[in-house]
Amino acid sequence: MSTQTLSQTAPVERPEIKARYDHFIGGKFVAPAGGEYFDNISPIDGKPFSQAARGNKEDIDRALDAAHEAFKTWSKTSPTERSRVLNKIADIMEANLEMLARVETIDNGKALRETRAADLPLCIDHFRYFASVIRADESTISEHDEHTVSIALKEPLGVVGQIIPWNFPLLMATWKIAPALAAGCTTVVKPAEQTPTSIMVLMELIADVLPPGVINVVTGFGPEAGKPLANSPRVAKVSFTGETTTGRLIMQYASENLVPVTMELGGKSPNIFMKSIADEDDAFFDKCIEGAVMFALNQGEVCTCPSRILVHEDIYDKFMERVVERTKAIKMGHPLAEDTMMGAQASNDQYEKILSYLDIGRQEGAEVLCGGGPMNLNSGLETGYYIQPTIFKGHNKMRIFQEEIFGPVTSVTTFKTVEEAIEIANDTMYGLGAGLWSRDAHELYTVPRAIKAGRVWVNNYHAYPAHAPFGGYKKSGFGRENHLMMLDHYRATKNMLISYSKDKLGFF
Amino acid sequence: MEEKEPRLRRVLITEAAMEVIDTLRKRYPDGLMFHQSGGCCDGSSPMCFEKGDFKIGSSDVWLEEIYGCDFFMSADQFEYWKHTQLTLDVTPGRGSSFSVEIPLGVRFLIRSRVFTMEELERLPPVKTGDTFSAV
């Protein structure tokens, strides 16, 4: 395969990143108990750029000790103070946005334009959102009769374990940390082994504003550090984003400890384009084309990647010609270059897995409309993990329509009727995201209601604002992040049932 | 009576994957098992656990024993996979799950081949997971 020569702006300068990072426990950076570190490889060039501590059960136990100690005071800290701390974290992230965006790009491989415009701004807003909602949060009270009052107070669960994925390392950590801290919990966080660095750079920045032990971060491998966190009887709740087998395993551990869990386990999101979108060739039609190409956002490494395009058969040619053209215009290149639109896949195993799906798609008889292979870039990127944005045409029973490839790959099929579109959309094990594009006022309401998914974007896609609940139906998990309702996933209700009567019941 | 053809296998394994299993067996002498994952991040990848660590239930199917390890998948996922022959391979990488090979710096990976019509007709049946729930 030929190698593409880069013609683009020079990459921005790399910020200073330490040669290695320890765990962050009890407000300090602590060397790993086993004394070992592992290389963190940047997907940009497949080369190590820092090292992370190789955590084990002993490190997790130390972090749990620190979190339990901190919980004694943090759980009683006023919402005013918790809110101030969360706002302070947001302010520090905002002041360091450019540096953090660059570190995130080096750690994960995604294009700088995304970390600058999406990952970091969303983190900042998310901390501010949870800082604000706890100031307006109220418990409830009910009068059962003239002498009996029931107070339902919300109390933090305790020390929580949070296992973070690698696709949005800082943002997914924020989605979990912000509501937990807002609710009064303390946390032990285990970042993904592919992306253990950016969160440690953030911890360096915010260490002084956090009471020691409120956030603890232990890096390491899943079986060595993730497992002892997930199965610890000293954890009051486990929050996990990942895949189904590990989700089941974590629930299995939680069942042994009888603790609650929240799970976000991915999807195979349908993006439905109704006939009416092509009634005009206008700004909205153009928006729909962009909506279909959204599969390439974050190199497709998004749980809600619109990886199934369902398009009405009458508009297929007109619509898909433009979608393919727009996809081919995606500029790939050095993730740290400002004009790069799509960067590198997060790791070598991810890269290999995506290529294995490109192979199975062809074997199953799917037609490659564009892309279909690795992207061979030069100028120092030869050893990075780049894949061409790819569109397959096929049918919904193919494995490429049913499995989360987690790469820049989408598969298109057609439908004849609204009923058929809904049937195809729901023919999946998952139910996380979906998209519906239409000019028809009735469809705009009825179709999203018929789709079994937790988030249906209507005439838009891939927006993740705080205050819009996000979570799965079916095998995509449960719990609703991004919204104040997440607070109750980190709290228990204390009911005080009070009698103001002086009279006995008369039973005994 | 002798079979005309050798039993058709639903899951195969590469030499490289066998070597990784050999290495892992030194650490986990009681045996290993596989469960094929779905979903995001490290999903759509085979997970390797110490035998019995992952509880198999009636919602799982057993596909094959590969190199002494039982290989399972969720029954609903299998519905979408059953027309393909899987090969357990391994690639350098990090993974991000509780799969036990991850600390070795490698990750198990599934490669797939679509069965021919003729093969589909003579595939052995799978077993339901509740047969294995006592494992």
mmCIF file with all atom_site columns, C-alpha atoms in Angstrom, chain A residues 38-41 54 163 165-167 192-194 221-224 226-227 230 241-246 248-250 252-253 256 264-266 303 348-350 352-353 356-357 359-360 363-364 397 399 402-406 427-430 475, chain B residues 27-28 35-45 47 49-50 52-57 59-60 73-78 80-86 91-104 107 109-114:
data_model
loop_
_atom_site.group_PDB
_atom_site.id
_atom_site.type_symbol
_atom_site.label_atom_id
_atom_site.label_alt_id
_atom_site.label_comp_id
_atom_site.label_asym_id
_atom_site.label_entity_id
_atom_site.label_seq_id
_atom_site.pdbx_PDB_ins_code
_atom_site.Cartn_x
_atom_site.Cartn_y
_atom_site.Cartn_z
_atom_site.occupancy
_atom_site.B_iso_or_equiv
_atom_site.pdbx_formal_charge
_atom_site.auth_seq_id
_atom_site.auth_comp_id
_atom_site.auth_asym_id
_atom_site.auth_atom_id
_atom_site.pdbx_PDB_model_num
ATOM 1   C CA . PHE A 1 38  ? 4.968   0.381   32.460 1.00 0.00 ? 38  PHE A CA 1
ATOM 2   C CA . ASP A 1 39  ? 5.437   2.341   29.261 1.00 0.00 ? 39  ASP A CA 1
ATOM 3   C CA . ASN A 1 40  ? 2.615   4.530   28.049 1.00 0.00 ? 40  ASN A CA 1
ATOM 4   C CA . ILE A 1 41  ? 2.618   4.405   24.281 1.00 0.00 ? 41  ILE A CA 1
ATOM 5   C CA . ARG A 1 54  ? 1.986   -0.601  37.772 1.00 0.00 ? 54  ARG A CA 1
ATOM 6   C CA . ILE A 1 163 ? -13.132 2.420   36.256 1.00 0.00 ? 163 ILE A CA 1
ATOM 7   C CA . PRO A 1 165 ? -12.230 3.951   29.638 1.00 0.00 ? 165 PRO A CA 1
ATOM 8   C CA . TRP A 1 166 ? -9.546  5.193   27.263 1.00 0.00 ? 166 TRP A CA 1
ATOM 9   C CA . ASN A 1 167 ? -11.630 6.859   24.558 1.00 0.00 ? 167 ASN A CA 1
ATOM 10  C CA . ALA A 1 192 ? -7.415  2.643   31.431 1.00 0.00 ? 192 ALA A CA 1
ATOM 11  C CA . GLU A 1 193 ? -3.952  1.211   30.868 1.00 0.00 ? 193 GLU A CA 1
ATOM 12  C CA . GLN A 1 194 ? -3.775  2.820   27.403 1.00 0.00 ? 194 GLN A CA 1
ATOM 13  C CA . PHE A 1 221 ? -3.458  -3.304  34.434 1.00 0.00 ? 221 PHE A CA 1
ATOM 14  C CA . GLY A 1 222 ? -7.040  -4.514  34.730 1.00 0.00 ? 222 GLY A CA 1
ATOM 15  C CA . PRO A 1 223 ? -6.365  -7.935  36.240 1.00 0.00 ? 223 PRO A CA 1
ATOM 16  C CA . GLU A 1 224 ? -3.835  -6.493  38.714 1.00 0.00 ? 224 GLU A CA 1
ATOM 17  C CA . GLY A 1 226 ? -8.864  -2.984  38.300 1.00 0.00 ? 226 GLY A CA 1
ATOM 18  C CA . LYS A 1 227 ? -10.005 -6.308  39.678 1.00 0.00 ? 227 LYS A CA 1
ATOM 19  C CA . ALA A 1 230 ? -13.974 -3.896  41.606 1.00 0.00 ? 230 ALA A CA 1
ATOM 20  C CA . THR A 1 241 ? -17.691 2.194   31.391 1.00 0.00 ? 241 THR A CA 1
ATOM 21  C CA . GLY A 1 242 ? -16.496 -0.550  29.078 1.00 0.00 ? 242 GLY A CA 1
ATOM 22  C CA . GLU A 1 243 ? -17.730 -3.746  27.528 1.00 0.00 ? 243 GLU A CA 1
ATOM 23  C CA . THR A 1 244 ? -20.240 -6.448  28.358 1.00 0.00 ? 244 THR A CA 1
ATOM 24  C CA . THR A 1 245 ? -18.047 -9.257  29.685 1.00 0.00 ? 245 THR A CA 1
ATOM 25  C CA . THR A 1 246 ? -16.179 -7.027  32.123 1.00 0.00 ? 246 THR A CA 1
ATOM 26  C CA . ARG A 1 248 ? -20.920 -8.784  33.920 1.00 0.00 ? 248 ARG A CA 1
ATOM 27  C CA . LEU A 1 249 ? -17.792 -9.656  35.873 1.00 0.00 ? 249 LEU A CA 1
ATOM 28  C CA . ILE A 1 250 ? -17.989 -6.423  37.864 1.00 0.00 ? 250 ILE A CA 1
ATOM 29  C CA . GLN A 1 252 ? -20.755 -10.526 39.695 1.00 0.00 ? 252 GLN A CA 1
ATOM 30  C CA . TYR A 1 253 ? -18.257 -9.095  42.191 1.00 0.00 ? 253 TYR A CA 1
ATOM 31  C CA . GLU A 1 256 ? -20.915 -10.879 46.227 1.00 0.00 ? 256 GLU A CA 1
ATOM 32  C CA . GLU A 1 264 ? -22.182 2.036   30.440 1.00 0.00 ? 264 GLU A CA 1
ATOM 33  C CA . LEU A 1 265 ? -21.379 -0.754  28.044 1.00 0.00 ? 265 LEU A CA 1
ATOM 34  C CA . GLY A 1 266 ? -21.482 0.621   24.539 1.00 0.00 ? 266 GLY A CA 1
ATOM 35  C CA . CYS A 1 303 ? -19.807 4.247   22.643 1.00 0.00 ? 303 CYS A CA 1
ATOM 36  C CA . ASN A 1 348 ? -2.215  -1.277  18.592 1.00 0.00 ? 348 ASN A CA 1
ATOM 37  C CA . ASP A 1 349 ? -4.686  -3.951  19.698 1.00 0.00 ? 349 ASP A CA 1
ATOM 38  C CA . GLN A 1 350 ? -7.544  -1.586  18.892 1.00 0.00 ? 350 GLN A CA 1
ATOM 39  C CA . GLU A 1 352 ? -5.677  -4.695  14.824 1.00 0.00 ? 352 GLU A CA 1
ATOM 40  C CA . LYS A 1 353 ? -9.238  -5.329  15.961 1.00 0.00 ? 353 LYS A CA 1
ATOM 41  C CA . SER A 1 356 ? -10.078 -7.625  11.572 1.00 0.00 ? 356 SER A CA 1
ATOM 42  C CA . TYR A 1 357 ? -13.576 -6.143  11.175 1.00 0.00 ? 357 TYR A CA 1
ATOM 43  C CA . ASP A 1 359 ? -11.776 -8.096  6.797  1.00 0.00 ? 359 ASP A CA 1
ATOM 44  C CA . ILE A 1 360 ? -14.971 -9.736  8.085  1.00 0.00 ? 360 ILE A CA 1
ATOM 45  C CA . GLN A 1 363 ? -15.999 -11.584 3.689  1.00 0.00 ? 363 GLN A CA 1
ATOM 46  C CA . GLU A 1 364 ? -19.669 -11.164 4.525  1.00 0.00 ? 364 GLU A CA 1
ATOM 47  C CA . LYS A 1 397 ? -27.612 -9.143  10.068 1.00 0.00 ? 397 LYS A CA 1
ATOM 48  C CA . ARG A 1 399 ? -21.508 -8.724  12.013 1.00 0.00 ? 399 ARG A CA 1
ATOM 49  C CA . GLN A 1 402 ? -24.049 -5.839  15.061 1.00 0.00 ? 402 GLN A CA 1
ATOM 50  C CA . GLU A 1 403 ? -20.726 -5.412  16.785 1.00 0.00 ? 403 GLU A CA 1
ATOM 51  C CA . GLU A 1 404 ? -19.080 -2.384  18.151 1.00 0.00 ? 404 GLU A CA 1
ATOM 52  C CA . ILE A 1 405 ? -15.981 -1.978  16.011 1.00 0.00 ? 405 ILE A CA 1
ATOM 53  C CA . PHE A 1 406 ? -14.978 1.150   17.946 1.00 0.00 ? 406 PHE A CA 1
ATOM 54  C CA . ASP A 1 427 ? -32.549 -5.189  15.891 1.00 0.00 ? 427 ASP A CA 1
ATOM 55  C CA . THR A 1 428 ? -29.443 -4.961  18.091 1.00 0.00 ? 428 THR A CA 1
ATOM 56  C CA . MET A 1 429 ? -28.401 -6.114  21.530 1.00 0.00 ? 429 MET A CA 1
ATOM 57  C CA . TYR A 1 430 ? -27.658 -2.547  22.496 1.00 0.00 ? 430 TYR A CA 1
ATOM 58  C CA . LYS A 1 475 ? -27.292 -4.391  27.063 1.00 0.00 ? 475 LYS A CA 1
ATOM 59  C CA . ARG B 2 27  ? 0.649   -18.444 36.732 1.00 0.00 ? 27  ARG B CA 1
ATOM 60  C CA . TYR B 2 28  ? -2.859  -19.935 36.656 1.00 0.00 ? 28  TYR B CA 1
ATOM 61  C CA . HIS B 2 35  ? -15.649 -15.320 27.202 1.00 0.00 ? 35  HIS B CA 1
ATOM 62  C CA . GLN B 2 36  ? -16.190 -13.301 24.048 1.00 0.00 ? 36  GLN B CA 1
ATOM 63  C CA . SER B 2 37  ? -17.103 -9.719  24.889 1.00 0.00 ? 37  SER B CA 1
ATOM 64  C CA . GLY B 2 38  ? -19.321 -7.229  23.115 1.00 0.00 ? 38  GLY B CA 1
ATOM 65  C CA . GLY B 2 39  ? -19.747 -3.497  23.463 1.00 0.00 ? 39  GLY B CA 1
ATOM 66  C CA . CYS B 2 40  ? -17.430 -0.553  23.650 1.00 0.00 ? 40  CYS B CA 1
ATOM 67  C CA . CYS B 2 41  ? -13.762 0.068   24.409 1.00 0.00 ? 41  CYS B CA 1
ATOM 68  C CA . ASP B 2 42  ? -12.159 -3.358  24.774 1.00 0.00 ? 42  ASP B CA 1
ATOM 69  C CA . GLY B 2 43  ? -15.392 -4.967  23.554 1.00 0.00 ? 43  GLY B CA 1
ATOM 70  C CA . SER B 2 44  ? -15.713 -7.397  20.680 1.00 0.00 ? 44  SER B CA 1
ATOM 71  C CA . SER B 2 45  ? -12.554 -8.994  22.115 1.00 0.00 ? 45  SER B CA 1
ATOM 72  C CA . MET B 2 47  ? -11.571 -12.155 27.538 1.00 0.00 ? 47  MET B CA 1
ATOM 73  C CA . PHE B 2 49  ? -9.980  -15.477 32.889 1.00 0.00 ? 49  PHE B CA 1
ATOM 74  C CA . GLU B 2 50  ? -8.856  -17.945 35.472 1.00 0.00 ? 50  GLU B CA 1
ATOM 75  C CA . GLY B 2 52  ? -14.347 -20.266 37.193 1.00 0.00 ? 52  GLY B CA 1
ATOM 76  C CA . ASP B 2 53  ? -13.634 -16.571 37.831 1.00 0.00 ? 53  ASP B CA 1
ATOM 77  C CA . PHE B 2 54  ? -16.337 -15.552 35.368 1.00 0.00 ? 54  PHE B CA 1
ATOM 78  C CA . LYS B 2 55  ? -19.693 -17.144 36.180 1.00 0.00 ? 55  LYS B CA 1
ATOM 79  C CA . ILE B 2 56  ? -21.218 -18.788 33.152 1.00 0.00 ? 56  ILE B CA 1
ATOM 80  C CA . GLY B 2 57  ? -24.996 -18.910 33.107 1.00 0.00 ? 57  GLY B CA 1
ATOM 81  C CA . SER B 2 59  ? -27.655 -16.944 28.891 1.00 0.00 ? 59  SER B CA 1
ATOM 82  C CA . ASP B 2 60  ? -24.276 -18.160 27.590 1.00 0.00 ? 60  ASP B CA 1
ATOM 83  C CA . MET B 2 73  ? -20.229 -16.256 24.370 1.00 0.00 ? 73  MET B CA 1
ATOM 84  C CA . SER B 2 74  ? -23.563 -14.668 25.292 1.00 0.00 ? 74  SER B CA 1
ATOM 85  C CA . ALA B 2 75  ? -26.344 -16.544 23.504 1.00 0.00 ? 75  ALA B CA 1
ATOM 86  C CA . ASP B 2 76  ? -27.811 -13.388 21.950 1.00 0.00 ? 76  ASP B CA 1
ATOM 87  C CA . GLN B 2 77  ? -24.401 -12.331 20.643 1.00 0.00 ? 77  GLN B CA 1
ATOM 88  C CA . PHE B 2 78  ? -23.853 -15.816 19.259 1.00 0.00 ? 78  PHE B CA 1
ATOM 89  C CA . TYR B 2 80  ? -25.126 -12.753 15.172 1.00 0.00 ? 80  TYR B CA 1
ATOM 90  C CA . TRP B 2 81  ? -21.813 -14.638 15.145 1.00 0.00 ? 81  TRP B CA 1
ATOM 91  C CA . LYS B 2 82  ? -22.818 -18.225 14.464 1.00 0.00 ? 82  LYS B CA 1
ATOM 92  C CA . HIS B 2 83  ? -22.151 -18.142 10.729 1.00 0.00 ? 83  HIS B CA 1
ATOM 93  C CA . THR B 2 84  ? -18.472 -17.356 11.281 1.00 0.00 ? 84  THR B CA 1
ATOM 94  C CA . GLN B 2 85  ? -15.526 -19.474 12.286 1.00 0.00 ? 85  GLN B CA 1
ATOM 95  C CA . LEU B 2 86  ? -13.410 -17.752 14.892 1.00 0.00 ? 86  LEU B CA 1
ATOM 96  C CA . THR B 2 91  ? -1.394  -9.093  19.055 1.00 0.00 ? 91  THR B CA 1
ATOM 97  C CA . PRO B 2 92  ? 0.958   -6.764  20.916 1.00 0.00 ? 92  PRO B CA 1
ATOM 98  C CA . GLY B 2 93  ? -1.121  -4.255  22.833 1.00 0.00 ? 93  GLY B CA 1
ATOM 99  C CA . ARG B 2 94  ? -2.495  -3.037  26.105 1.00 0.00 ? 94  ARG B CA 1
ATOM 100 C CA . GLY B 2 95  ? -6.166  -3.966  26.235 1.00 0.00 ? 95  GLY B CA 1
ATOM 101 C CA . SER B 2 96  ? -8.217  -2.539  29.069 1.00 0.00 ? 96  SER B CA 1
ATOM 102 C CA . SER B 2 97  ? -10.205 -5.137  30.879 1.00 0.00 ? 97  SER B CA 1
ATOM 103 C CA . PHE B 2 98  ? -9.595  -7.908  33.397 1.00 0.00 ? 98  PHE B CA 1
ATOM 104 C CA . SER B 2 99  ? -8.284  -10.284 30.755 1.00 0.00 ? 99  SER B CA 1
ATOM 105 C CA . VAL B 2 100 ? -5.299  -11.987 32.342 1.00 0.00 ? 100 VAL B CA 1
ATOM 106 C CA . GLU B 2 101 ? -2.835  -11.720 29.428 1.00 0.00 ? 101 GLU B CA 1
ATOM 107 C CA . ILE B 2 102 ? -2.807  -7.903  29.517 1.00 0.00 ? 102 ILE B CA 1
ATOM 108 C CA . PRO B 2 103 ? 0.198   -7.585  31.883 1.00 0.00 ? 103 PRO B CA 1
ATOM 109 C CA . LEU B 2 104 ? 2.246   -9.548  29.313 1.00 0.00 ? 104 LEU B CA 1
ATOM 110 C CA . ARG B 2 107 ? -3.973  -8.890  23.807 1.00 0.00 ? 107 ARG B CA 1
ATOM 111 C CA . LEU B 2 109 ? -7.862  -11.023 19.340 1.00 0.00 ? 109 LEU B CA 1
ATOM 112 C CA . ILE B 2 110 ? -10.504 -12.808 17.269 1.00 0.00 ? 110 ILE B CA 1
ATOM 113 C CA . ARG B 2 111 ? -10.142 -13.241 13.545 1.00 0.00 ? 111 ARG B CA 1
ATOM 114 C CA . SER B 2 112 ? -13.151 -14.501 11.662 1.00 0.00 ? 112 SER B CA 1
ATOM 115 C CA . ARG B 2 113 ? -14.029 -16.429 8.547  1.00 0.00 ? 113 ARG B CA 1
ATOM 116 C CA . VAL B 2 114 ? -17.507 -16.869 7.100  1.00 0.00 ? 114 VAL B CA 1
#
